[in-house]
Amino acid sequence: MGHLLEIRVPDIGDFDEVEVVEILVAKGDRVEVEDSLVSIESDKATMEIPSSATGTVVEISVVEGDRVAEGSLLVVLDVLESDRPAAPEDGAPSVDSGAAPQNRPDSVADDDESAPAVPDPTLAEPTPRVDFVREVSPAAADPVPDQVGLPHASPLVRRYARELGVPLAETEGTGKHGRILVDDLRGHVRDRFAKDAESGSGSGGPGLGIPPVPSLDHAAFGPVSEQKLSRIQKLSGPVLHRSWLNVPHVTQYDEADVTLLERFRRDQRDAARERGLKLSPLLFIMKAVVIALDEFPSFRASLAPDGDRLIIKEYFHLGIAVDTEQGLVVPVVRDVDQKGIYELAEELNATAERARARKLGIEDLRGACFTISSLGGIGGTGFSPIVNAPEVAILGVSKTQVRPVWQGPSPLDHAETPAIASDSLPSAPTDAGRFEPRLILPFSLSYDHRVIDGALAARFTSRLSRLLSDPMQLLL
Ligand code: CAO
């Protein structure tokens, strides 16, 4: 045996613990410098821990599903002196750590006495390769079915390939035994873009062939400064882009008279406060949406991967867009149909707090059948949200406004009045009716036109409007 080298979890940034999602080597495997050993995954990223030396795997200290922290031992390598990078001086240690030195196991502790006081600079701490992890619904199109004979790639790479729409079979792997690495996917996409740019036309596939926005030297026109995108922005940007490019969007605008609902909400405010809760209008909107989703199943559907049928979700988990300092996240509130307003208030509040404290796990972000994005607490009269594909519809909620609304027989009801003359609308109260200040909630529904027709969308929003205008219906 040559020299034992421990590979440990390096600095993993903001996370206390991460999960081991894949062991990429077996005992007895010979590995080279930079070969991936273990994949670990936080709620937002997957990191492949590479080997910092050439050698043979003699011990694997973790199993898939283990939770590990910075310094946890992952793998022990037997590094042959001839394979070992040249040390700067004699008397090299017999055991080295590939990362932080804590938590050493008994199996190698005996050799510890000879460990150097100063870390050996020839054995670099492994630098994790960090890649995106994003939610992929089982209903999402999967160009890379997991079949025998298909190229070798880790789950991370397969997931990334699905997100990019890259068929693994067309990608050349540069890893060990032809294993496809994330860099190979990036190379594939780069080459594809270059070819399209050369030929001046896209050859199909979302995003390909779109003329690039020309890069510009902005500093030539005045002073500029730079600001890095947050990690969440870097993750959510491609997801939004993917939805925007794949889904033929239409947005239906509507509004609801929420005067009665607001009166009810305000009446309940003190009782809620006693329980330490805030009754946001969003809670009632969630309940109304669930009723509408129950009546209009295609709004809680996803297109099957081959596009020939709908997969209708018989559960009512709602994605709720939450604005955080780091950017937009969409945690999922489950079984909204089975929960009362107070329970939802508690859950929404706790979920939004965890989102803002960056404590959401991957499970908190998956499984929605429909999403609501509420900007009602901020402002605006209407907006077109982007469908959170593979969902097929999303509701955008804007700020409630006070508006004068005609209460009385509608002038439109007078059949003998084909066109309404401006003087036929009374400006002051009359016996027949009057304008009243009412609370009007504007909302919008963006939908996937491949699945939902305009007429159905208008029926859905009209139903939602009626539900929100009559809070008694929400109780039924
Ligand atoms: N009209 C008028 N007022 C409204 C309202 C509406 N439609 N919706 C909420 N409000 C009020 C609330 O009642 C609350 O008032 P008080 O402080 O007086 O009680 C205030 O606005 C703030 O509400 P809120 O935003 O904190 O709470 P919420 O339950 O309505 O929303 C959450 C929770 C997490 C959805 C929200 O905080 C948030 O993050 N919204 C942004 C979502 C977003 O960014 N969407 C865009 C996605 S696309 O980039």
Coordinates of C-alpha atoms and ligand atoms in Angstrom, one line a residue:
M1 CA 0.0 0.0 0.0
G2 CA 1.3 3.5 -0.8
H3 CA 0.0 6.5 0.9
L4 CA -3.5 7.0 2.2
L5 CA -5.4 10.2 1.2
E6 CA -8.7 11.2 2.8
I7 CA -11.1 13.0 0.6
R8 CA -13.4 15.1 2.7
V9 CA -16.3 17.5 2.1
P10 CA -14.8 20.9 1.3
D11 CA -16.3 24.3 2.1
I12 CA -19.9 24.1 1.0
G13 CA -20.8 27.7 1.5
D14 CA -24.1 28.5 3.2
F15 CA -25.2 25.0 4.0
D16 CA -24.7 23.2 7.3
E17 CA -25.5 19.8 5.8
V18 CA -26.0 18.4 2.3
E19 CA -27.1 15.0 1.0
V20 CA -25.0 12.4 -0.7
V21 CA -26.9 11.8 -3.9
E22 CA -24.6 9.5 -5.8
I23 CA -21.4 7.5 -5.2
L24 CA -19.5 7.7 -8.5
V25 CA -16.8 5.1 -7.6
A26 CA -16.5 1.7 -6.1
K27 CA -13.9 0.2 -3.8
G28 CA -11.0 -0.9 -5.9
D29 CA -11.6 1.6 -8.7
R30 CA -8.5 3.5 -9.9
V31 CA -9.1 7.2 -10.2
E32 CA -7.2 10.1 -11.7
V33 CA -6.9 13.6 -10.5
E34 CA -10.2 15.5 -11.2
D35 CA -12.3 12.3 -11.5
S36 CA -15.6 12.8 -9.7
L37 CA -15.9 10.6 -6.6
V38 CA -19.2 11.6 -4.9
S39 CA -22.1 13.9 -5.8
I40 CA -23.6 15.9 -2.9
E41 CA -26.7 18.0 -3.3
S42 CA -28.1 21.0 -1.3
D43 CA -31.5 22.4 -2.0
K44 CA -30.2 24.5 -4.8
A45 CA -27.1 22.9 -6.2
T46 CA -25.3 19.7 -6.8
M47 CA -21.6 19.4 -6.4
E48 CA -19.4 16.7 -7.7
I49 CA -16.4 16.2 -5.4
P50 CA -13.4 15.4 -7.5
S51 CA -10.3 13.4 -6.5
S52 CA -7.2 15.5 -5.8
A53 CA -4.8 12.7 -6.6
T54 CA -4.4 9.6 -8.7
G55 CA -4.9 6.4 -6.7
T56 CA -7.1 3.4 -5.8
V57 CA -10.3 3.7 -3.8
V58 CA -9.8 1.7 -0.6
E59 CA -12.7 2.9 1.5
I60 CA -16.0 4.7 0.9
S61 CA -17.2 6.2 4.1
V62 CA -20.7 7.3 3.0
V63 CA -23.7 5.8 1.4
E64 CA -26.3 7.5 -0.8
G65 CA -28.8 9.4 1.3
D66 CA -26.2 10.2 4.1
R67 CA -26.2 13.8 5.3
V68 CA -22.7 15.3 5.4
A69 CA -21.1 18.5 6.5
E70 CA -17.9 20.3 5.7
G71 CA -15.0 18.1 6.8
S72 CA -17.0 14.8 6.7
L73 CA -14.9 11.9 5.3
L74 CA -16.1 10.7 1.9
V75 CA -13.5 8.4 0.4
V76 CA -10.0 7.1 1.3
L77 CA -7.5 6.7 -1.6
D78 CA -4.4 4.6 -1.7
V79 CA -2.0 6.9 -3.6
L80 CA 1.1 5.3 -5.0
E81 CA 4.2 7.3 -4.5
S82 CA 4.8 7.3 -8.3
D83 CA 1.2 8.7 -8.8
R84 CA 1.5 11.3 -6.2
P85 CA 2.3 14.8 -7.2
A86 CA 5.9 15.7 -6.3
A87 CA 6.2 17.0 -2.8
P88 CA 8.2 20.2 -2.2
E89 CA 10.2 18.5 0.6
D90 CA 11.0 15.1 2.0
G91 CA 9.1 13.4 4.8
A92 CA 5.7 13.6 3.2
P93 CA 2.9 12.4 5.5
S94 CA 1.5 8.9 5.3
V95 CA -2.1 10.2 5.5
D96 CA -3.3 13.4 4.0
S97 CA -6.6 15.0 4.1
G98 CA -8.1 16.2 0.8
A99 CA -10.2 18.8 2.8
A100 CA -10.9 20.0 6.3
P101 CA -9.2 17.9 8.9
Q102 CA -12.1 17.2 11.4
N103 CA -14.1 14.0 11.9
R104 CA -11.4 11.5 10.9
P105 CA -12.5 7.9 11.3
D106 CA -10.7 5.3 13.4
S107 CA -9.7 3.3 10.4
V108 CA -7.1 5.9 9.4
A109 CA -6.6 7.6 12.7
D110 CA -3.4 5.6 13.5
D111 CA -1.5 7.3 10.7
D112 CA -2.5 10.7 12.0
E113 CA 0.6 11.2 14.2
S114 CA 2.7 11.7 11.1
A115 CA 0.3 14.2 9.7
P116 CA 2.0 17.5 8.9
A117 CA 1.5 20.6 10.9
V118 CA 1.4 22.5 7.7
P119 CA -0.9 21.2 5.0
D120 CA 0.8 19.6 2.1
P121 CA 0.4 22.0 -0.8
T122 CA 0.7 19.2 -3.4
L123 CA -2.6 17.8 -2.2
A124 CA -5.1 20.4 -3.0
E125 CA -8.5 20.6 -1.4
P126 CA -10.9 19.3 -3.9
T127 CA -12.8 22.1 -5.6
P128 CA -16.4 21.0 -5.9
R129 CA -17.9 21.3 -9.3
V130 CA -21.2 23.1 -8.7
D131 CA -24.1 22.7 -11.1
F132 CA -27.8 23.6 -11.1
V133 CA -30.5 21.5 -9.7
R134 CA -33.9 22.4 -10.8
E135 CA -37.2 20.8 -10.3
V136 CA -38.3 18.5 -13.2
S137 CA -41.8 17.2 -12.9
P138 CA -42.3 13.6 -13.8
A139 CA -44.6 14.9 -16.5
A140 CA -41.8 17.0 -18.1
A141 CA -40.6 15.9 -21.5
D142 CA -37.6 13.7 -21.0
P143 CA -35.4 13.3 -24.1
V144 CA -33.2 11.0 -22.2
P145 CA -35.1 7.9 -21.0
D146 CA -33.1 5.9 -18.6
Q147 CA -32.6 2.8 -20.7
V148 CA -29.9 0.2 -21.0
G149 CA -27.4 1.1 -23.8
L150 CA -27.7 4.8 -23.4
P151 CA -24.7 6.9 -22.5
H152 CA -23.3 6.8 -19.0
A153 CA -24.1 10.0 -17.1
S154 CA -24.9 10.9 -13.5
P155 CA -28.5 11.9 -12.5
L156 CA -27.3 15.5 -12.3
V157 CA -26.1 15.4 -15.9
R158 CA -29.3 13.7 -17.0
R159 CA -31.4 16.3 -15.3
Y160 CA -29.3 19.1 -16.7
A161 CA -29.6 17.6 -20.2
R162 CA -33.4 17.4 -19.9
E163 CA -33.5 21.1 -18.9
L164 CA -31.4 22.1 -21.8
G165 CA -33.2 19.8 -24.2
V166 CA -29.9 18.1 -25.1
P167 CA -30.2 14.4 -26.2
L168 CA -27.5 12.6 -24.3
A169 CA -27.2 10.1 -27.2
E170 CA -25.9 13.0 -29.3
T171 CA -23.4 14.2 -26.8
E172 CA -19.8 13.0 -26.7
G173 CA -18.6 12.1 -23.2
T174 CA -15.1 13.1 -22.1
G175 CA -15.3 11.6 -18.7
K176 CA -13.9 8.2 -17.6
H177 CA -15.3 5.4 -19.8
G178 CA -17.0 8.0 -22.0
R179 CA -19.0 9.3 -19.1
I180 CA -20.9 12.5 -20.1
L181 CA -20.0 15.5 -17.9
V182 CA -21.8 18.8 -17.4
D183 CA -19.0 20.5 -19.4
D184 CA -19.8 18.1 -22.3
L185 CA -23.4 19.3 -22.3
R186 CA -22.2 22.9 -22.3
G187 CA -19.8 22.2 -25.2
H188 CA -22.7 20.5 -27.1
V189 CA -24.9 23.6 -26.7
R190 CA -22.0 25.9 -27.6
D191 CA -21.2 23.9 -30.8
R192 CA -24.9 23.8 -31.7
F193 CA -25.2 27.6 -31.4
A194 CA -22.0 28.2 -33.3
K195 CA -23.3 25.9 -36.2
D196 CA -26.7 27.7 -36.3
A197 CA -25.0 31.1 -36.3
E198 CA -22.7 29.9 -39.2
S199 CA -25.6 28.6 -41.2
G200 CA -27.7 31.7 -40.3
S201 CA -30.7 29.6 -39.4
G202 CA -31.9 27.5 -36.5
S203 CA -32.5 23.9 -37.0
G204 CA -35.3 23.6 -34.5
G205 CA -35.3 23.1 -30.8
P206 CA -36.3 25.7 -28.3
G207 CA -34.0 28.7 -28.2
L208 CA -31.8 27.6 -31.1
G209 CA -31.7 29.9 -34.1
I210 CA -32.8 32.9 -32.1
P211 CA -30.7 35.9 -33.3
P212 CA -28.4 36.8 -30.4
V213 CA -28.7 40.2 -28.8
P214 CA -25.6 42.1 -29.9
S215 CA -23.1 42.7 -27.2
L216 CA -22.4 46.4 -26.6
D217 CA -19.6 48.3 -24.9
H218 CA -21.9 50.3 -22.6
A219 CA -19.0 52.1 -21.0
A220 CA -18.4 53.9 -24.3
F221 CA -21.6 56.0 -23.6
G222 CA -20.9 56.9 -19.9
P223 CA -19.9 55.4 -16.6
V224 CA -21.2 51.9 -15.7
S225 CA -21.1 49.7 -12.7
E226 CA -21.6 45.9 -12.4
Q227 CA -23.7 43.8 -10.1
K228 CA -23.5 40.1 -9.8
L229 CA -26.7 38.0 -10.3
S230 CA -27.7 36.2 -7.1
R231 CA -27.6 32.4 -7.0
I232 CA -31.4 32.2 -7.2
Q233 CA -31.5 34.6 -10.2
K234 CA -28.9 32.4 -11.9
L235 CA -31.1 29.4 -11.3
S236 CA -34.5 30.9 -12.0
G237 CA -33.4 32.8 -15.1
P238 CA -33.0 29.7 -17.3
V239 CA -36.2 28.2 -15.9
L240 CA -38.2 31.3 -16.8
H241 CA -36.5 31.4 -20.2
R242 CA -37.3 27.8 -20.9
S243 CA -41.0 28.3 -20.0
W244 CA -41.2 31.5 -22.1
L245 CA -39.7 29.8 -25.1
N246 CA -41.7 26.5 -24.8
V247 CA -45.2 27.7 -23.9
P248 CA -47.4 29.7 -26.3
H249 CA -48.7 32.2 -23.7
V250 CA -51.9 34.1 -23.7
T251 CA -53.0 36.3 -20.8
Q252 CA -56.6 36.8 -19.9
Y253 CA -57.3 39.9 -17.7
D254 CA -60.3 40.0 -15.3
E255 CA -61.4 41.6 -12.0
A256 CA -63.5 40.8 -9.0
D257 CA -65.6 43.0 -6.8
V258 CA -64.1 41.9 -3.4
T259 CA -66.0 44.5 -1.3
L260 CA -67.9 41.8 0.7
L261 CA -64.8 39.6 1.0
E262 CA -62.7 42.5 2.3
R263 CA -65.5 43.4 4.8
F264 CA -65.4 39.8 6.0
R265 CA -61.6 39.7 6.1
R266 CA -61.5 42.9 8.2
D267 CA -64.2 41.6 10.5
Q268 CA -62.0 38.6 11.2
R269 CA -58.8 40.5 11.5
D270 CA -58.8 40.8 15.3
A271 CA -59.7 37.2 15.8
A272 CA -56.8 36.2 13.6
R273 CA -54.4 38.6 15.3
E274 CA -55.3 36.9 18.6
R275 CA -53.9 33.7 17.1
G276 CA -50.8 35.5 15.9
L277 CA -51.9 35.4 12.3
K278 CA -52.5 37.8 9.4
L279 CA -55.4 37.2 7.1
S280 CA -54.0 38.2 3.7
P281 CA -56.4 38.4 0.7
L282 CA -54.1 35.8 -0.9
L283 CA -55.5 33.1 1.4
F284 CA -59.0 33.6 0.1
I285 CA -57.8 33.8 -3.4
M286 CA -56.0 30.4 -2.9
K287 CA -59.3 28.9 -1.7
A288 CA -61.2 30.3 -4.6
V289 CA -58.6 29.1 -7.1
V290 CA -58.9 25.5 -5.7
I291 CA -62.7 25.6 -6.3
A292 CA -62.2 26.8 -9.8
L293 CA -59.4 24.2 -10.4
D294 CA -61.8 21.5 -9.2
E295 CA -64.4 22.6 -11.7
F296 CA -61.9 23.1 -14.6
P297 CA -59.5 20.2 -14.5
S298 CA -57.4 21.2 -17.5
F299 CA -56.0 24.1 -15.5
R300 CA -54.3 21.7 -13.2
A301 CA -52.9 19.5 -16.0
S302 CA -49.6 19.0 -17.7
L303 CA -49.0 17.9 -21.3
A304 CA -47.7 14.4 -21.5
P305 CA -44.1 14.2 -22.8
D306 CA -45.3 13.0 -26.3
G307 CA -47.9 15.7 -26.4
D308 CA -50.9 13.5 -27.1
R309 CA -52.7 13.7 -23.8
L310 CA -53.1 15.6 -20.6
I311 CA -51.9 14.4 -17.2
I312 CA -54.5 15.8 -14.8
K313 CA -53.3 16.2 -11.2
E314 CA -56.0 15.1 -8.7
Y315 CA -54.3 17.1 -6.0
F316 CA -54.4 20.7 -5.2
H317 CA -50.9 21.8 -4.4
L318 CA -50.4 25.5 -5.2
G319 CA -47.0 27.1 -6.1
I320 CA -46.9 30.6 -4.5
A321 CA -44.3 33.0 -5.9
V322 CA -42.3 34.6 -3.0
D323 CA -40.2 37.7 -3.4
T324 CA -36.9 37.3 -1.5
E325 CA -33.8 39.5 -1.3
Q326 CA -32.1 36.9 -3.4
G327 CA -34.8 36.7 -6.1
L328 CA -38.0 34.9 -6.9
V329 CA -38.7 31.4 -5.4
V330 CA -41.9 29.4 -5.8
P331 CA -42.5 27.1 -2.7
V332 CA -45.5 24.8 -2.8
V333 CA -48.4 24.8 -0.4
R334 CA -49.9 21.3 -0.4
D335 CA -53.5 20.1 -0.2
V336 CA -55.0 23.6 -0.2
D337 CA -58.4 22.1 -0.7
Q338 CA -58.2 20.3 2.7
K339 CA -57.0 23.3 4.8
G340 CA -58.9 26.1 6.5
I341 CA -58.0 29.7 6.2
Y342 CA -56.2 29.8 9.5
E343 CA -54.1 26.7 8.7
L344 CA -53.2 28.2 5.4
A345 CA -52.3 31.5 7.0
E346 CA -49.9 29.7 9.3
E347 CA -48.4 27.7 6.5
L348 CA -48.1 30.5 4.0
N349 CA -46.4 32.7 6.6
A350 CA -44.0 30.0 7.7
T351 CA -43.2 29.1 4.0
A352 CA -42.5 32.7 3.0
E353 CA -40.3 33.1 6.1
R354 CA -38.3 30.0 5.3
A355 CA -38.0 31.1 1.7
R356 CA -36.6 34.5 2.8
A357 CA -34.2 32.8 5.2
R358 CA -33.1 30.5 2.3
K359 CA -34.1 27.5 4.2
L360 CA -36.3 25.8 1.6
G361 CA -35.5 22.2 0.6
I362 CA -35.9 20.8 -2.8
E363 CA -39.2 19.1 -1.7
D364 CA -40.7 22.4 -0.8
L365 CA -40.3 23.5 -4.4
R366 CA -41.9 20.6 -6.3
G367 CA -45.3 19.2 -7.0
A368 CA -47.5 22.2 -7.7
C369 CA -50.4 21.8 -10.1
F370 CA -50.9 25.6 -10.5
T371 CA -49.1 28.7 -9.4
I372 CA -50.2 32.1 -8.0
S373 CA -48.0 35.2 -8.2
S374 CA -49.4 38.0 -6.0
L375 CA -48.1 41.5 -6.4
G376 CA -51.2 42.8 -4.5
G377 CA -49.1 43.9 -1.5
I378 CA -46.8 45.9 -3.7
G379 CA -48.9 47.6 -6.5
G380 CA -49.7 47.7 -10.2
T381 CA -52.9 47.3 -12.1
G382 CA -52.1 44.1 -14.0
F383 CA -49.3 42.0 -15.4
S384 CA -48.7 38.9 -17.5
P385 CA -47.0 36.2 -15.4
I386 CA -45.0 33.5 -17.1
V387 CA -46.5 30.0 -16.8
N388 CA -44.4 27.8 -14.5
A389 CA -44.1 24.9 -17.1
P390 CA -44.9 22.0 -17.1
E391 CA -47.9 23.5 -15.4
V392 CA -50.3 25.1 -17.9
A393 CA -51.6 28.2 -16.1
I394 CA -50.7 30.8 -13.6
L395 CA -52.7 33.5 -11.8
G396 CA -51.3 37.0 -11.4
V397 CA -52.9 39.1 -8.6
S398 CA -52.7 42.9 -8.5
K399 CA -53.5 45.5 -6.0
T400 CA -57.2 46.0 -4.9
Q401 CA -58.5 49.4 -6.0
V402 CA -61.5 51.6 -4.9
R403 CA -63.6 52.2 -8.0
P404 CA -67.0 53.7 -8.7
V405 CA -69.2 50.9 -9.9
W406 CA -72.8 51.3 -11.2
Q407 CA -75.3 49.7 -8.8
G408 CA -78.7 49.3 -10.5
P409 CA -80.2 48.1 -13.7
S410 CA -77.5 48.1 -16.4
P411 CA -77.9 50.5 -19.2
L412 CA -76.8 47.6 -21.4
D413 CA -80.0 45.8 -20.4
H414 CA -82.2 48.3 -22.4
A415 CA -82.6 46.5 -25.6
E416 CA -84.2 49.5 -27.2
T417 CA -80.9 51.4 -26.7
P418 CA -78.6 50.0 -29.4
A419 CA -75.8 52.4 -28.6
I420 CA -75.5 54.1 -25.3
A421 CA -75.5 57.8 -25.6
S422 CA -73.2 59.5 -23.1
D423 CA -76.2 61.4 -21.6
S424 CA -77.9 58.0 -20.8
L425 CA -75.4 57.4 -18.0
P426 CA -76.6 59.3 -14.9
S427 CA -73.9 61.2 -13.1
A428 CA -75.9 61.5 -9.9
P429 CA -77.9 59.0 -7.9
T430 CA -81.4 58.3 -9.3
D431 CA -84.2 56.0 -8.3
A432 CA -82.9 53.5 -10.9
G433 CA -79.4 53.3 -9.4
R434 CA -76.1 55.0 -8.6
F435 CA -72.4 54.7 -8.6
E436 CA -70.9 53.2 -5.4
P437 CA -67.3 53.0 -4.3
R438 CA -66.4 49.3 -4.5
L439 CA -63.2 47.3 -3.9
I440 CA -62.0 45.8 -7.2
L441 CA -59.3 43.2 -7.4
P442 CA -57.6 43.0 -10.8
F443 CA -56.1 39.7 -11.7
S444 CA -54.7 38.0 -14.8
L445 CA -54.4 34.4 -16.0
S446 CA -51.6 33.4 -18.3
Y447 CA -52.1 30.0 -19.9
D448 CA -50.6 27.5 -22.3
H449 CA -52.7 27.9 -25.5
R450 CA -51.9 24.3 -26.6
V451 CA -53.9 23.1 -23.6
I452 CA -56.4 25.8 -22.8
D453 CA -58.6 27.8 -25.3
G454 CA -59.4 31.4 -24.8
A455 CA -63.1 30.7 -24.2
L456 CA -62.2 28.3 -21.4
A457 CA -59.8 30.7 -19.9
A458 CA -62.5 33.4 -19.9
R459 CA -64.9 31.0 -18.2
F460 CA -62.3 30.1 -15.6
T461 CA -61.6 33.8 -14.7
S462 CA -65.3 34.6 -14.7
R463 CA -65.9 31.8 -12.2
L464 CA -63.0 33.0 -10.1
S465 CA -64.4 36.5 -10.2
R466 CA -67.8 35.3 -9.0
L467 CA -66.2 33.2 -6.2
L468 CA -64.2 36.2 -5.0
S469 CA -67.3 38.5 -5.2
D470 CA -69.3 36.2 -3.0
P471 CA -67.3 34.9 0.0
M472 CA -70.2 32.7 1.1
Q473 CA -69.4 30.5 -1.9
L474 CA -65.9 29.9 -0.6
L475 CA -67.4 28.4 2.5
L476 CA -69.5 25.8 0.6
Ligands
CAO1 N1 -54.6 44.2 -2.8 C1 -54.4 45.1 -1.8 N2 -53.6 44.8 -0.7 C2 -53.1 43.5 -0.6 C3 -53.3 42.6 -1.7 C4 -54.1 42.9 -2.7 N3 -54.3 42.1 -3.7 N4 -52.6 41.5 -1.3 C5 -52.0 41.7 -0.2 N5 -52.3 43.0 0.3 C6 -51.9 43.6 1.5 C7 -51.9 42.6 2.6 O1 -53.1 42.6 3.2 C8 -50.9 43.3 3.5 O2 -51.4 44.4 4.2 P1 -51.3 44.6 5.8 O3 -49.8 44.7 6.0 O4 -52.0 45.9 6.0 O5 -51.9 43.5 6.4 C9 -49.8 43.8 2.6 O6 -50.5 44.0 1.3 C10 -48.6 43.0 2.4 O7 -49.0 41.7 2.0 P2 -47.9 40.6 1.7 O8 -47.4 40.7 0.4 O9 -46.9 40.6 2.8 O10 -48.7 39.3 2.0 P3 -49.4 38.4 1.0 O11 -50.0 37.3 1.8 O12 -50.4 39.1 0.1 O13 -48.3 37.7 0.0 C11 -46.3 36.7 -0.6 C12 -47.4 36.8 0.5 C13 -45.2 35.7 0.0 C14 -46.9 36.1 -1.8 C15 -45.7 38.1 -0.9 O14 -45.1 38.6 0.3 C16 -44.8 38.1 -2.0 O15 -43.6 37.7 -1.9 N6 -45.2 38.7 -3.2 C17 -44.4 38.8 -4.4 C18 -44.5 37.7 -5.3 C19 -43.8 38.0 -6.6 O16 -42.6 38.5 -6.6 N7 -44.4 37.7 -7.7 C20 -43.8 38.1 -9.0 C21 -43.3 36.9 -9.7 S1 -42.8 37.3 -11.3 O17 -41.4 38.0 -11.0

